[in-house]
Coordinates of C-alpha atoms in Angstrom, one line a residue:
M1 CA 64.7 -104.3 69.2
H2 CA 67.8 -104.4 67.1
I3 CA 68.0 -102.2 64.0
P4 CA 70.6 -103.1 61.3
G5 CA 73.2 -100.4 60.7
R6 CA 72.1 -99.8 57.0
L7 CA 68.5 -99.3 58.1
M8 CA 69.6 -97.0 61.0
I9 CA 71.5 -94.8 58.4
T10 CA 68.4 -94.9 56.2
L11 CA 66.2 -93.7 59.0
I12 CA 68.6 -91.0 60.3
C13 CA 69.8 -89.4 57.0
P14 CA 66.4 -88.2 55.8
L15 CA 65.8 -86.6 59.2
I16 CA 69.1 -84.8 59.0
D17 CA 68.3 -83.6 55.4
V18 CA 65.0 -82.2 56.6
I19 CA 66.6 -80.4 59.5
L20 CA 69.3 -78.9 57.3
V21 CA 67.2 -77.6 54.4
S22 CA 63.9 -76.8 56.0
G23 CA 64.9 -73.1 56.5
E24 CA 65.2 -70.4 53.9
S25 CA 67.6 -70.9 51.1
W26 CA 70.9 -69.0 51.3
T27 CA 71.4 -66.4 48.5
P28 CA 73.8 -63.6 47.9
I29 CA 71.1 -61.2 46.8
V30 CA 70.9 -58.4 49.4
V31 CA 68.9 -55.2 48.6
K32 CA 70.1 -52.2 50.6
N33 CA 68.0 -49.4 49.0
V34 CA 65.5 -48.9 46.2
T35 CA 65.2 -45.3 44.8
L36 CA 62.1 -44.5 42.7
L37 CA 63.3 -42.2 39.9
G38 CA 59.9 -41.6 38.3
P39 CA 58.9 -41.5 34.6
Q40 CA 61.4 -41.5 31.7
I41 CA 61.3 -38.1 29.9
S42 CA 61.3 -37.7 26.1
T43 CA 62.7 -34.2 26.0
D44 CA 62.0 -33.6 22.3
L45 CA 58.4 -34.9 22.1
T46 CA 55.3 -32.9 22.9
N47 CA 53.4 -35.8 24.5
V48 CA 54.0 -39.5 24.2
S49 CA 52.5 -42.8 25.3
R50 CA 54.6 -46.0 24.9
D51 CA 55.4 -49.4 26.4
G52 CA 58.4 -51.8 26.4
G53 CA 61.8 -50.2 27.1
H54 CA 65.0 -52.2 26.6
S55 CA 68.5 -50.9 26.1
V56 CA 72.0 -51.5 24.9
L57 CA 75.3 -49.7 25.0
L58 CA 76.8 -49.0 21.5
N59 CA 79.4 -46.5 20.4
N60 CA 79.4 -44.8 23.8
Q61 CA 75.6 -44.2 23.6
I62 CA 72.8 -46.0 25.5
L63 CA 70.2 -46.9 22.9
W64 CA 66.6 -47.5 24.2
L65 CA 64.0 -49.5 22.1
Y66 CA 60.3 -49.4 22.7
D67 CA 57.2 -51.2 21.4
D68 CA 54.0 -49.4 20.3
T69 CA 54.4 -45.6 20.6
E70 CA 51.7 -43.0 20.3
C71 CA 52.5 -39.3 19.9
M72 CA 49.8 -36.8 21.0
S73 CA 49.2 -33.2 21.4
V74 CA 49.0 -31.7 24.9
E75 CA 45.2 -32.1 24.7
G76 CA 45.6 -35.8 23.8
K77 CA 44.9 -35.7 20.1
Q78 CA 46.7 -38.5 18.2
L79 CA 49.5 -37.2 16.0
S80 CA 51.2 -40.6 15.1
F81 CA 51.2 -44.2 16.2
V82 CA 54.0 -46.5 15.2
S83 CA 54.9 -50.1 16.0
N84 CA 58.4 -49.5 17.5
T85 CA 60.6 -46.5 18.2
A86 CA 64.1 -45.8 19.5
A87 CA 65.8 -43.1 21.6
C88 CA 69.2 -42.5 23.1
A89 CA 70.0 -41.5 26.7
S90 CA 70.6 -37.8 26.1
D91 CA 71.7 -36.2 29.4
L92 CA 73.5 -38.8 31.5
A93 CA 75.6 -36.2 33.2
V94 CA 72.5 -34.4 34.5
N95 CA 69.5 -36.8 34.5
I96 CA 69.5 -40.4 33.5
S97 CA 65.7 -40.3 32.9
N98 CA 66.1 -38.0 29.8
V99 CA 66.1 -39.5 26.3
M100 CA 66.0 -38.0 22.8
D101 CA 64.0 -39.9 20.1
F102 CA 64.9 -40.7 16.6
G103 CA 62.6 -39.8 13.7
V104 CA 61.1 -36.7 15.4
E105 CA 59.3 -34.3 13.1
V106 CA 57.7 -30.9 13.7
V107 CA 54.0 -31.3 12.8
G108 CA 52.6 -27.8 13.8
K109 CA 52.5 -25.1 16.4
D110 CA 50.5 -24.9 19.6
E111 CA 48.6 -21.8 20.7
A112 CA 51.7 -20.3 22.3
G113 CA 53.7 -20.8 19.1
H114 CA 55.8 -23.7 20.3
D115 CA 56.6 -26.6 18.0
V116 CA 54.4 -29.7 18.2
T117 CA 56.4 -32.8 17.5
A118 CA 55.8 -36.5 16.7
I119 CA 57.7 -39.5 15.6
L120 CA 57.4 -40.7 11.9
S121 CA 54.1 -38.9 11.5
H122 CA 54.2 -39.7 7.7
Q123 CA 53.9 -43.4 8.3
A124 CA 50.6 -45.4 8.2
I125 CA 48.9 -45.6 11.6
G126 CA 50.5 -48.5 13.4
G127 CA 52.6 -49.4 10.4
G128 CA 56.0 -47.8 10.5
G129 CA 58.8 -48.1 13.0
W130 CA 62.5 -47.6 13.7
I131 CA 63.0 -51.3 12.9
P132 CA 62.1 -51.5 9.2
F133 CA 59.2 -53.5 7.7
G134 CA 59.3 -55.6 4.6
D135 CA 57.4 -54.3 1.6
D136 CA 54.6 -56.9 2.0
E137 CA 54.3 -56.0 5.7
S138 CA 54.1 -52.3 5.0
D139 CA 51.5 -52.9 2.2
F140 CA 49.4 -54.9 4.7
N141 CA 49.5 -52.1 7.2
D142 CA 48.7 -49.4 4.7
K143 CA 45.7 -51.4 3.5
D144 CA 44.0 -51.8 6.9
K145 CA 45.0 -48.4 8.5
G146 CA 45.6 -49.9 11.9
K147 CA 42.6 -52.1 12.4
K148 CA 44.7 -55.1 11.5
R149 CA 48.4 -54.7 11.4
I150 CA 51.8 -56.4 11.5
A151 CA 53.9 -55.2 14.5
I152 CA 57.5 -55.7 15.3
W153 CA 58.2 -55.4 19.0
P154 CA 61.7 -55.3 20.5
G155 CA 60.7 -57.4 23.5
T156 CA 64.2 -57.9 25.0
A157 CA 67.6 -56.1 25.2
P158 CA 69.8 -56.2 22.1
T159 CA 73.0 -58.2 22.5
P160 CA 76.3 -56.4 21.6
V161 CA 78.9 -58.3 19.5
N162 CA 81.3 -55.4 19.7
R163 CA 81.2 -51.8 20.6
T164 CA 79.3 -50.7 17.5
H165 CA 77.1 -53.6 16.5
A166 CA 74.4 -55.6 18.2
F167 CA 71.7 -58.1 17.3
L168 CA 68.1 -58.5 18.5
Y169 CA 65.5 -61.3 18.1
A170 CA 62.2 -59.5 17.8
P171 CA 58.7 -61.0 17.5
V172 CA 56.6 -60.3 14.4
V173 CA 53.0 -60.1 15.6
H174 CA 49.7 -59.9 13.7
V175 CA 47.5 -57.5 15.7
N176 CA 43.7 -57.4 15.3
S177 CA 42.1 -54.5 17.1
D178 CA 38.6 -56.1 16.9
P179 CA 38.7 -59.9 16.6
E180 CA 35.7 -62.1 16.9
D181 CA 37.6 -64.1 19.5
P182 CA 39.6 -62.0 22.0
A183 CA 42.3 -64.7 22.0
G184 CA 43.0 -63.7 18.4
R185 CA 44.0 -60.1 19.2
Y186 CA 47.7 -60.9 19.2
M187 CA 48.9 -63.7 16.9
P188 CA 52.6 -64.3 16.7
R189 CA 54.1 -65.0 13.3
G190 CA 57.6 -65.8 14.4
M191 CA 61.0 -64.3 15.3
T192 CA 63.0 -62.0 13.0
L193 CA 66.7 -61.2 13.4
V194 CA 67.4 -57.4 13.7
W195 CA 70.9 -56.0 13.4
I196 CA 71.8 -52.6 14.9
S197 CA 74.9 -50.7 13.8
T198 CA 76.2 -47.4 15.0
S199 CA 78.4 -44.7 13.6
D200 CA 78.9 -41.0 14.1
D201 CA 75.7 -40.5 12.1
G202 CA 73.7 -42.4 14.7
P203 CA 72.3 -46.0 15.0
Q204 CA 70.4 -47.8 12.3
A205 CA 68.5 -51.0 12.3
Y206 CA 68.2 -53.5 9.5
R207 CA 66.8 -57.0 8.9
T208 CA 68.6 -59.8 7.0
S209 CA 66.0 -62.5 7.5
R210 CA 62.3 -62.5 7.5
L211 CA 61.4 -65.2 10.0
L212 CA 64.2 -67.1 11.7
F213 CA 61.9 -69.1 13.9
P214 CA 58.3 -69.4 12.6
D215 CA 55.4 -69.4 15.0
E216 CA 55.2 -73.2 15.4
Q217 CA 58.6 -73.2 17.1
V218 CA 59.9 -71.9 20.4
P219 CA 60.6 -68.1 20.0
Y220 CA 64.3 -68.4 20.8
G221 CA 66.1 -65.2 21.5
G222 CA 62.9 -63.4 22.3
Y223 CA 63.7 -63.6 26.0
G224 CA 67.3 -62.6 25.7
A225 CA 70.7 -63.8 24.4
V226 CA 74.3 -63.6 25.5
V227 CA 77.6 -64.0 23.6
G228 CA 80.7 -65.8 25.0
S229 CA 83.6 -68.1 24.4
P230 CA 83.2 -71.3 22.3
S231 CA 81.6 -74.2 24.2
H232 CA 84.0 -76.8 25.4
D233 CA 82.4 -79.6 23.4
T234 CA 83.1 -77.8 20.1
A235 CA 86.1 -75.6 21.0
R236 CA 88.8 -78.0 19.7
F237 CA 87.4 -77.7 16.2
R238 CA 87.2 -73.9 16.1
S239 CA 89.3 -70.7 16.2
K240 CA 89.9 -69.1 19.5
D241 CA 88.2 -66.0 18.2
D242 CA 84.9 -67.8 17.6
R243 CA 82.0 -67.0 19.8
D244 CA 78.8 -68.8 20.8
V245 CA 75.4 -67.3 21.3
Y246 CA 73.1 -68.7 24.0
L247 CA 69.4 -67.8 23.6
L248 CA 66.4 -68.0 25.8
G249 CA 62.9 -68.6 24.4
V250 CA 59.7 -68.4 26.5
T251 CA 56.8 -70.9 26.5
D252 CA 53.8 -71.4 28.7
A253 CA 55.8 -73.9 30.8
G254 CA 59.0 -71.8 31.2
L255 CA 62.2 -70.9 29.4
Q256 CA 64.1 -73.0 26.8
M257 CA 67.7 -72.7 25.7
A258 CA 69.3 -72.8 22.3
R259 CA 72.9 -72.3 21.1
V260 CA 74.5 -71.2 17.8
D261 CA 77.9 -70.2 16.5
L262 CA 77.8 -66.4 16.0
K263 CA 79.1 -66.7 12.4
H264 CA 76.0 -68.9 11.6
I265 CA 73.4 -66.9 13.5
E266 CA 71.3 -66.3 10.3
I267 CA 71.2 -70.1 9.4
P268 CA 68.3 -71.8 11.1
S269 CA 69.8 -75.3 10.7
A270 CA 72.9 -74.2 12.6
Y271 CA 71.1 -73.9 15.9
S272 CA 71.0 -76.7 18.5
Y273 CA 68.7 -77.0 21.5
F274 CA 69.3 -77.8 25.1
N275 CA 67.8 -81.1 26.4
P276 CA 67.7 -80.9 30.3
I277 CA 67.3 -84.6 30.7
Q278 CA 70.5 -85.3 28.7
A279 CA 72.1 -82.1 29.9
D280 CA 73.4 -81.6 26.4
F281 CA 72.4 -79.9 23.1
T282 CA 70.7 -81.7 20.2
H283 CA 69.3 -80.6 16.8
E284 CA 65.8 -81.7 17.7
H285 CA 63.4 -78.8 18.0
P286 CA 61.5 -79.0 21.3
S287 CA 57.7 -78.4 21.1
P288 CA 56.6 -75.0 22.3
N289 CA 53.6 -76.9 23.8
N290 CA 55.7 -79.2 25.9
A291 CA 54.6 -79.0 29.6
N292 CA 56.9 -81.6 31.0
K293 CA 59.0 -79.8 33.6
D294 CA 61.8 -82.3 33.3
E295 CA 62.2 -81.1 29.6
I296 CA 62.1 -77.4 30.3
Y297 CA 65.4 -75.5 30.8
M298 CA 63.9 -73.2 33.5
P299 CA 60.3 -74.1 34.5
G300 CA 58.0 -71.3 35.7
T301 CA 56.1 -68.4 34.2
F302 CA 57.8 -65.5 32.5
T303 CA 56.6 -62.4 30.6
S304 CA 59.5 -60.0 30.3
G305 CA 63.1 -60.0 31.6
T306 CA 66.8 -59.4 31.2
L307 CA 69.6 -62.0 31.3
F308 CA 73.1 -60.6 32.1
F309 CA 76.3 -61.1 33.9
S310 CA 76.7 -59.1 37.2
P311 CA 80.3 -58.2 38.0
Y312 CA 79.2 -57.4 41.5
L313 CA 77.4 -60.7 42.2
K314 CA 80.0 -62.5 40.0
T315 CA 77.5 -64.7 38.2
F316 CA 74.7 -64.6 35.6
V317 CA 71.5 -63.0 36.8
L318 CA 67.9 -63.1 35.4
V319 CA 65.7 -60.2 36.4
Y320 CA 62.1 -60.6 35.2
F321 CA 58.3 -60.3 35.6
N322 CA 56.3 -63.5 35.8
R323 CA 52.6 -63.9 35.1
M324 CA 51.3 -63.0 38.5
V325 CA 50.3 -59.5 37.2
D326 CA 51.5 -58.1 40.6
S327 CA 54.0 -55.5 39.3
T328 CA 56.8 -57.5 40.9
F329 CA 60.4 -57.9 39.8
Y330 CA 61.8 -61.3 40.5
I331 CA 65.4 -62.5 40.4
R332 CA 67.4 -65.7 40.1
F333 CA 71.2 -66.2 40.0
L334 CA 73.3 -69.0 38.5
D335 CA 74.6 -70.9 41.5
L336 CA 78.2 -72.1 40.9
N337 CA 77.9 -74.4 43.9
Q338 CA 75.2 -76.4 42.2
P339 CA 76.8 -78.1 39.2
L340 CA 74.8 -80.2 36.8
K341 CA 76.1 -83.1 34.7
D342 CA 79.8 -83.0 33.8
A343 CA 80.5 -79.8 35.8
R344 CA 82.4 -79.1 39.0
P345 CA 81.9 -76.3 41.5
R346 CA 83.8 -73.2 40.4
G347 CA 85.2 -70.4 42.4
S348 CA 84.4 -67.8 39.8
I349 CA 83.3 -67.2 36.2
G350 CA 83.3 -64.2 33.9
A351 CA 80.8 -62.7 31.4
R352 CA 82.3 -64.6 28.5
D353 CA 81.8 -68.0 30.3
V354 CA 78.3 -68.4 28.9
E355 CA 78.5 -72.2 28.8
A356 CA 78.0 -72.0 32.6
L357 CA 74.3 -71.4 31.8
V358 CA 73.9 -75.1 31.0
R359 CA 76.5 -76.5 33.5
Y360 CA 75.1 -75.1 36.8
S361 CA 71.7 -74.7 38.4
W362 CA 69.6 -71.6 38.9
S363 CA 68.6 -70.4 42.3
E364 CA 65.0 -70.3 43.4
E365 CA 62.8 -67.4 42.3
Q366 CA 62.7 -64.6 44.8
V367 CA 61.3 -61.1 45.0
L368 CA 63.6 -58.3 44.1
Y369 CA 61.3 -55.2 44.1
R370 CA 57.6 -54.6 44.0
S371 CA 57.1 -51.6 41.7
P372 CA 54.2 -49.2 42.5
P373 CA 51.4 -49.8 39.9
G374 CA 49.9 -46.8 38.0
K375 CA 46.3 -45.6 38.1
G376 CA 45.3 -47.8 35.2
G377 CA 46.3 -51.1 36.7
F378 CA 49.3 -53.5 37.1
N379 CA 52.7 -52.8 35.6
Y380 CA 54.3 -54.9 32.9
A381 CA 57.4 -55.1 30.6
G382 CA 59.8 -55.1 33.5
A383 CA 63.5 -55.0 32.5
A384 CA 67.0 -54.4 33.9
H385 CA 69.7 -52.2 32.3
P386 CA 73.1 -53.4 33.4
E387 CA 75.0 -50.9 31.2
Y388 CA 74.3 -48.2 33.8
F389 CA 76.6 -48.0 36.9
N390 CA 78.9 -50.6 35.4
R391 CA 82.3 -50.3 33.6
Q392 CA 82.3 -54.1 32.9
Y393 CA 79.2 -54.2 30.7
Y394 CA 81.1 -55.7 27.8
P395 CA 82.4 -59.2 28.1
R396 CA 85.9 -59.7 26.8
T397 CA 84.6 -61.7 23.8
T398 CA 83.1 -58.5 22.4
H399 CA 86.6 -57.2 21.6
F400 CA 88.7 -58.6 18.7
A401 CA 92.0 -57.3 20.1
L402 CA 92.3 -59.7 23.0
R403 CA 95.4 -61.3 21.5
N404 CA 97.2 -57.9 22.0
K405 CA 96.9 -58.7 25.8
L406 CA 95.8 -55.2 26.6
P407 CA 95.0 -54.6 30.3
W408 CA 91.3 -55.3 31.2
A409 CA 90.8 -51.6 31.9
A410 CA 91.3 -50.9 28.2
H411 CA 88.3 -53.2 27.4
G412 CA 86.0 -51.4 29.8
N413 CA 83.4 -48.8 29.0
E414 CA 82.6 -45.4 30.6
W415 CA 80.7 -45.0 33.8
Y416 CA 77.1 -44.1 32.9
G417 CA 74.8 -42.6 35.5
A418 CA 77.1 -40.3 37.4
S419 CA 74.2 -37.9 37.9
E420 CA 72.6 -40.5 40.0
V421 CA 75.6 -42.4 41.5
S422 CA 79.2 -41.3 41.2
E423 CA 81.7 -44.0 40.5
P424 CA 83.9 -43.3 43.5
T425 CA 80.9 -43.7 45.9
S426 CA 79.2 -46.5 44.0
G427 CA 80.8 -49.5 45.8
G428 CA 81.8 -51.2 42.6
D429 CA 80.6 -52.1 39.1
G430 CA 77.1 -53.5 39.1
K431 CA 76.3 -52.8 42.8
H432 CA 73.6 -50.5 41.5
L433 CA 71.1 -51.7 38.9
L434 CA 68.6 -49.6 36.9
L435 CA 65.1 -51.1 36.5
S436 CA 62.3 -50.0 34.1
W437 CA 58.7 -51.0 33.6
T438 CA 55.6 -49.9 31.8
S439 CA 53.1 -48.1 34.0
Q440 CA 49.4 -47.8 32.9
L441 CA 48.3 -44.3 33.5
R442 CA 45.0 -45.3 31.9
G443 CA 44.2 -48.8 31.0
G444 CA 42.5 -50.0 27.8
F445 CA 43.3 -51.4 24.4
D446 CA 42.3 -48.3 22.4
K447 CA 42.4 -45.5 24.9
G448 CA 45.2 -46.6 27.2
I449 CA 48.1 -44.3 28.1
Y450 CA 51.4 -45.8 29.1
E451 CA 54.7 -44.5 30.3
I452 CA 58.1 -45.9 31.2
Q453 CA 59.0 -45.7 34.9
L454 CA 62.5 -46.1 36.4
A455 CA 64.0 -47.2 39.7
R456 CA 67.5 -47.8 41.0
I457 CA 68.3 -50.9 43.0
E458 CA 71.4 -50.8 45.3
F459 CA 72.7 -54.1 46.4
D460 CA 74.2 -54.5 49.9
D461 CA 77.3 -56.4 50.8
I462 CA 77.1 -60.2 50.0
P463 CA 76.5 -62.0 53.4
A464 CA 78.7 -64.7 54.7
R465 CA 77.8 -68.2 53.5
L466 CA 76.5 -69.9 56.7
M467 CA 74.8 -72.9 55.2
P468 CA 74.8 -74.8 51.9
S469 CA 72.8 -73.4 49.1
T470 CA 69.6 -75.3 48.3
S471 CA 68.8 -73.5 45.1
T472 CA 66.7 -75.5 42.6
S473 CA 68.0 -77.2 39.4
T474 CA 67.2 -75.8 36.0
S475 CA 64.9 -78.8 35.6
S476 CA 62.9 -78.4 38.8
S477 CA 60.4 -75.8 40.0
S478 CA 60.5 -73.8 43.2
S479 CA 57.7 -74.1 45.6
S480 CA 58.0 -70.8 47.4
T481 CA 59.2 -67.3 46.6
P482 CA 61.4 -65.8 49.2
T483 CA 62.0 -62.1 49.1
A484 CA 65.2 -60.2 48.8
T485 CA 63.9 -57.3 50.9
T486 CA 62.3 -57.0 54.3
T487 CA 59.6 -54.7 53.0
G488 CA 58.9 -56.5 49.8
G489 CA 55.2 -56.0 49.8
S490 CA 55.2 -52.2 50.4
M491 CA 55.1 -49.4 48.0
P492 CA 57.5 -46.5 48.3
T493 CA 55.8 -43.8 50.2
T494 CA 58.4 -41.1 49.7
P495 CA 58.5 -38.8 46.7
P496 CA 60.6 -39.7 43.6
K497 CA 64.4 -39.7 44.0
Q498 CA 64.0 -40.7 47.7
S499 CA 65.4 -44.0 49.0
S500 CA 62.5 -46.0 50.4
L501 CA 63.8 -49.4 51.4
G502 CA 66.2 -50.4 54.2
P503 CA 68.8 -53.2 54.2
A504 CA 67.6 -56.8 54.2
V505 CA 69.2 -60.2 54.0
L506 CA 67.6 -63.3 52.7
G507 CA 69.1 -66.2 54.7
R508 CA 70.0 -67.4 58.1
P509 CA 70.6 -64.7 60.8
K510 CA 74.2 -64.3 62.0
D511 CA 73.3 -63.8 65.7
S512 CA 73.8 -67.5 66.6
V513 CA 77.3 -67.7 65.2
P514 CA 79.7 -65.9 67.5
L515 CA 80.0 -68.6 70.3
L516 CA 80.8 -71.4 67.9
M517 CA 83.1 -69.1 65.9
T518 CA 85.0 -68.2 69.1
T519 CA 85.3 -72.0 69.9
A520 CA 86.6 -72.6 66.4
S521 CA 89.1 -69.8 66.7
F522 CA 90.3 -71.3 70.1
L523 CA 90.8 -74.7 68.4
G524 CA 93.0 -73.1 65.7
V525 CA 90.5 -73.1 62.8
D526 CA 91.3 -70.2 60.5
A527 CA 88.7 -67.5 59.8
A528 CA 88.0 -68.7 56.3
R529 CA 86.9 -72.1 57.5
Q530 CA 85.0 -71.2 60.6
S531 CA 81.7 -71.3 58.9
E532 CA 82.4 -74.9 57.8
F533 CA 83.5 -75.7 61.3
W534 CA 80.2 -74.4 62.6
L535 CA 78.2 -76.4 60.0
V536 CA 80.1 -79.7 60.8
T537 CA 79.6 -79.1 64.5
C538 CA 75.8 -78.6 64.1
H539 CA 75.6 -81.7 61.9
M540 CA 77.4 -83.8 64.5
A541 CA 75.3 -82.6 67.3
V542 CA 72.1 -83.4 65.4
L543 CA 73.5 -86.9 64.5
I544 CA 74.5 -87.7 68.1
G545 CA 71.1 -86.5 69.4
I546 CA 69.2 -88.7 67.0
V547 CA 71.4 -91.8 67.6
A548 CA 71.0 -91.4 71.3
A549 CA 67.2 -91.0 71.0
M550 CA 67.0 -94.1 68.7
A551 CA 69.1 -96.1 71.1
A552 CA 67.0 -95.1 74.1
L553 CA 63.8 -95.9 72.2
F554 CA 64.9 -99.4 70.9

């Protein structure tokens, strides 16, 4: 039987494709160790229960923001309960777990004569907070004394625009402690824009807009934002000092992307929205109820997370919790070898190249670390804190003196976390990453007790690229979740401050390479291209075998 050449190619190519991509996807994410650091310690509070926990580096201080915070006596009596609080890392040279809170007041003495302290104890229960409320919001909270209240929760990390200022998109939520329908316990009202400024007197938060995105729109910015250089499609009309903000908003179907000029961040009509089908921005608001994966920037399920540029991995990274309630950190990286429309593979990018977020595909979801759950149930509010162990936290676009052509070292920040990892022994900026999550010591809406737990991830050397990446596009969903560690399902069994996980590599083992590499070297192929030689050789062998089999068959 004779088979036309075109049909022969049609039959052979799918078989080759299946053979080449049926294994695990290659990824540079390699976890060497995970060190469980234990709970974060509020050194100036008698007793505290809180959740959330996101951070930003401003004015040489690491500022932490939290959601609902309850201060108690040692016996557990409530002293204050506020919607949001803030603290600064107080003792980085000794213990990175220590923080000192803002708004602490002495409210009495204990039996031993020691001060009993609480945060904003003069505020209405559940009403006040470090992020200010409007008069009508405060009046509403005063009226119902916590049974119904307006909450402002800083659910993501603030984004610095320079060394002293940052912005935050925070959700405004109507909370009903006893609704007729349990689904009505938390009702979002929209997103508010919060500005944070710092000086020698300390940081302050203020709001310039009430609701930037109302509840019937995607809550852009609530899942993170990054600032970078002007986008190429608008750069020719703008100053070189202009900057664009790229924002993530979460829906039930995944993450959506928006963009705005930083100068117009407070103007709702200035925002544009990414359309994955067109691979471009439009001014048409996508519906938050849209479930079509082709129209979602990053399909999947997401609850909390952090978007940032990793100087060690040399690309943008998303570290997050999904909705599996399994206390697991997941990770994706922006794959520069997987361009989308109108983009080419690039050798490298920097933190200011935020437009890459819509020009390249994201890798598949994979497990980064399974955090040990508390006694009260699963962990939540997982986040990453890239300002620790990293002198390149600030992108160059956060500095206005770029035209002075100062060396890059002059734009860097100090090394934070030397008590845990010294800079000379770290292996480079961003090789270590601080993680946090909320642990439930005791579950329950009214009687729950929560604390912030910390762990440090150490990445290993990035493995050699032995096969093409098969990471998914931003408009497709992944079918499996590979793990970045060989012991991904286990909990650390050693005490806090002990390294618990060994090295692991996601990808193809290197054991089968040496013979072909030796052959390549003998034939004069340089070391940098020996992996490509190995791939081509394998492809040719597969092709020859299939052709021979088809010839024998027909």
